[in-house]
PDB file of C-alpha atoms in Angstrom:
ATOM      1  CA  UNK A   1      -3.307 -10.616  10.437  1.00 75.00           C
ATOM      2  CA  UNK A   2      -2.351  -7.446  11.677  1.00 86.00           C
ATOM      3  CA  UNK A   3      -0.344  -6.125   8.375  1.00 87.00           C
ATOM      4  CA  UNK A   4      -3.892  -6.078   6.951  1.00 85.00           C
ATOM      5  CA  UNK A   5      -5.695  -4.721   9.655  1.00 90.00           C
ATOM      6  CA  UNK A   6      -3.112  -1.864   9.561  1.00 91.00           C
ATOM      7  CA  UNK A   7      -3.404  -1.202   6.124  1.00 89.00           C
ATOM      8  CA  UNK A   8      -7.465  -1.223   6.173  1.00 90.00           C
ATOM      9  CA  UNK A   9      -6.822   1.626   9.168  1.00 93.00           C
ATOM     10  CA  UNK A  10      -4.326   3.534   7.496  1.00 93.00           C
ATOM     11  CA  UNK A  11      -6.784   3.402   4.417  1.00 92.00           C
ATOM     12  CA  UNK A  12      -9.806   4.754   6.332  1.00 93.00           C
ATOM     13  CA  UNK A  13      -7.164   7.195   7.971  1.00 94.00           C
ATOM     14  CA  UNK A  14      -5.953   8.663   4.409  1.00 93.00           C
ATOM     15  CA  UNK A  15      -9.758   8.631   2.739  1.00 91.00           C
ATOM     16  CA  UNK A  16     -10.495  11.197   5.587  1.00 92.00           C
ATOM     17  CA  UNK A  17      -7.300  13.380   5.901  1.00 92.00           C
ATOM     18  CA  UNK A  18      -8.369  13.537   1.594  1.00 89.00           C
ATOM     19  CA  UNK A  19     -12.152  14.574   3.096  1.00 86.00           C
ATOM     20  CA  UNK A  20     -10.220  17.450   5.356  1.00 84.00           C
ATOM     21  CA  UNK A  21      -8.779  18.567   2.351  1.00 84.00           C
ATOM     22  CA  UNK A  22     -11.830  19.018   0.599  1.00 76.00           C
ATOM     23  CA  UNK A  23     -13.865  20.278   3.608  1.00 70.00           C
ATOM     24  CA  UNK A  24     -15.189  23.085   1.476  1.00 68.00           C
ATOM     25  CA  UNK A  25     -17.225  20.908  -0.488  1.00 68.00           C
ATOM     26  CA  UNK A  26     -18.153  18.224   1.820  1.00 68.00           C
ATOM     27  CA  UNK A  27     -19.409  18.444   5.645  1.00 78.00           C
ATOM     28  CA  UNK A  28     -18.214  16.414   8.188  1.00 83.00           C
ATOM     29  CA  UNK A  29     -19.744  14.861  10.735  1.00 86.00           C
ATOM     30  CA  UNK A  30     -20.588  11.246  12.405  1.00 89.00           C
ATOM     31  CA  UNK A  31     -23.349   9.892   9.332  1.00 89.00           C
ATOM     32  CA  UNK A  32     -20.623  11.485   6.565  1.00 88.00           C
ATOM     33  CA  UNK A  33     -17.719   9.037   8.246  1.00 90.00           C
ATOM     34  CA  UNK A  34     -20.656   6.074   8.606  1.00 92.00           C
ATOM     35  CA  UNK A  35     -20.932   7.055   4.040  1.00 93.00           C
ATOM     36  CA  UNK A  36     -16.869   6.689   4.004  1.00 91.00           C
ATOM     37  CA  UNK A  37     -16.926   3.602   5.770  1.00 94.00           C
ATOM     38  CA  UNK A  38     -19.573   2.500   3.013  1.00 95.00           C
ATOM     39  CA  UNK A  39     -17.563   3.894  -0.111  1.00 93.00           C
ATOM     40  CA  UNK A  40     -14.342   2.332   1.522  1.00 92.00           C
ATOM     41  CA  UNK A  41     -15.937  -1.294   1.604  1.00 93.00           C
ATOM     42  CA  UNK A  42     -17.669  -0.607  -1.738  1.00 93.00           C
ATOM     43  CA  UNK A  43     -14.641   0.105  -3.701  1.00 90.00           C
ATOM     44  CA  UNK A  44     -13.050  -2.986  -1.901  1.00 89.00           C
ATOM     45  CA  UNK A  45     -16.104  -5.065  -3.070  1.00 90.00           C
ATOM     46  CA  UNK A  46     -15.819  -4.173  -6.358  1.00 88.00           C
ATOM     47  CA  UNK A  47     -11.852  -4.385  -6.804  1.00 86.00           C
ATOM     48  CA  UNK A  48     -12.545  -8.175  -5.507  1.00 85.00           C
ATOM     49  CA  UNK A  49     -14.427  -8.447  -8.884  1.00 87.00           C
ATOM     50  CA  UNK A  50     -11.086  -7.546 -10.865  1.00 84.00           C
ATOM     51  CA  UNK A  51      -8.627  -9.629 -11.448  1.00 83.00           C
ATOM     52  CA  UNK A  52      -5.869  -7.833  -9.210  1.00 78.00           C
ATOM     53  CA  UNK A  53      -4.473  -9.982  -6.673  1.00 77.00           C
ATOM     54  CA  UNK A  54      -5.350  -9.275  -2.841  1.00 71.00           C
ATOM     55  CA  UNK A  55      -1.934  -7.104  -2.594  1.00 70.00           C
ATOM     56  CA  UNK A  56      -2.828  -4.854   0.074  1.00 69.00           C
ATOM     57  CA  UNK A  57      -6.268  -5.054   1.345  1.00 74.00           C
ATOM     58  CA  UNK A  58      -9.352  -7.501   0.241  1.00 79.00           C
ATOM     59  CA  UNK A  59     -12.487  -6.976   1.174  1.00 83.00           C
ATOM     60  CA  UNK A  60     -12.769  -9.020   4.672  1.00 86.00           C
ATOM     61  CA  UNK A  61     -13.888  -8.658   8.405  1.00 88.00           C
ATOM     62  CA  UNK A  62     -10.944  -7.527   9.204  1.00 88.00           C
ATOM     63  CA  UNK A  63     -10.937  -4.903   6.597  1.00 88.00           C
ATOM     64  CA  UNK A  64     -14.215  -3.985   7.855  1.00 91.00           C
ATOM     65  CA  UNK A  65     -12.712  -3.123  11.162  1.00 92.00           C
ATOM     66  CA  UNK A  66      -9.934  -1.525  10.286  1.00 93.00           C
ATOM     67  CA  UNK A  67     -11.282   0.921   7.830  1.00 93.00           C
ATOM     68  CA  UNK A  68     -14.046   1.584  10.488  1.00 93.00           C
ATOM     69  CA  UNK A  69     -11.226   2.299  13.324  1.00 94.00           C
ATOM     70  CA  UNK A  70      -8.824   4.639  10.616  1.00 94.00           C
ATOM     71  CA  UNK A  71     -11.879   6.504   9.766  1.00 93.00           C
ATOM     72  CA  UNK A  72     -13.120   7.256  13.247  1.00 92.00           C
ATOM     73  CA  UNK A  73      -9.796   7.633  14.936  1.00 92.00           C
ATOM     74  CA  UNK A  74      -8.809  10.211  12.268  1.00 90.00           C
ATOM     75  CA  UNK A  75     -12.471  11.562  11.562  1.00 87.00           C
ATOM     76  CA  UNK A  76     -12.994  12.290  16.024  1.00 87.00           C
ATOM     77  CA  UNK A  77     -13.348  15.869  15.859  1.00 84.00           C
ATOM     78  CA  UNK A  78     -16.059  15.459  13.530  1.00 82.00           C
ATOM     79  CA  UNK A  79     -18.327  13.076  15.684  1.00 76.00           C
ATOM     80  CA  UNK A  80     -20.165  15.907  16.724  1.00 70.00           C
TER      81      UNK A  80
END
């Protein structure tokens, strides 16, 4: 249970460090990381309608968590 939980954090983690990257484009702030969250679990939704098998991350509560901790633990200077 926790292998999963850290890869949904590390996940949410990486999608915003990619945001950073692009800050130019895209503005930061607490309802953008609330719309990564959304995409995250989206494109985990979807990939459970392909038939990959649940290597790293599924979509799941836990997953749910985890992507929601990476992207606000990484995303905290942008809360304001």
């Amino acid at each position: 249970m926790l292998i999963p939980f850290a890869i949904a954090v590390g996940m949410g983690a990486l999608a915003v460090y990619f945001l950073e990257y692009w800050q130019q484009q895209f503005l930061l702030n607490r309802i953008s990381l609330w719309f990564l969250v959304f995409c995250i679990l989206l494109g985990l939704l979807l990939k459970s309608f392909l038939p990959i098998p649940p290597f790293l991350a599924s979509l799941s509560e836990t997953a749910l968590i985890g992507v929601a901790v990476g992207v606000f633990w990484k995303g905290r200077p942008y809360w304001r």
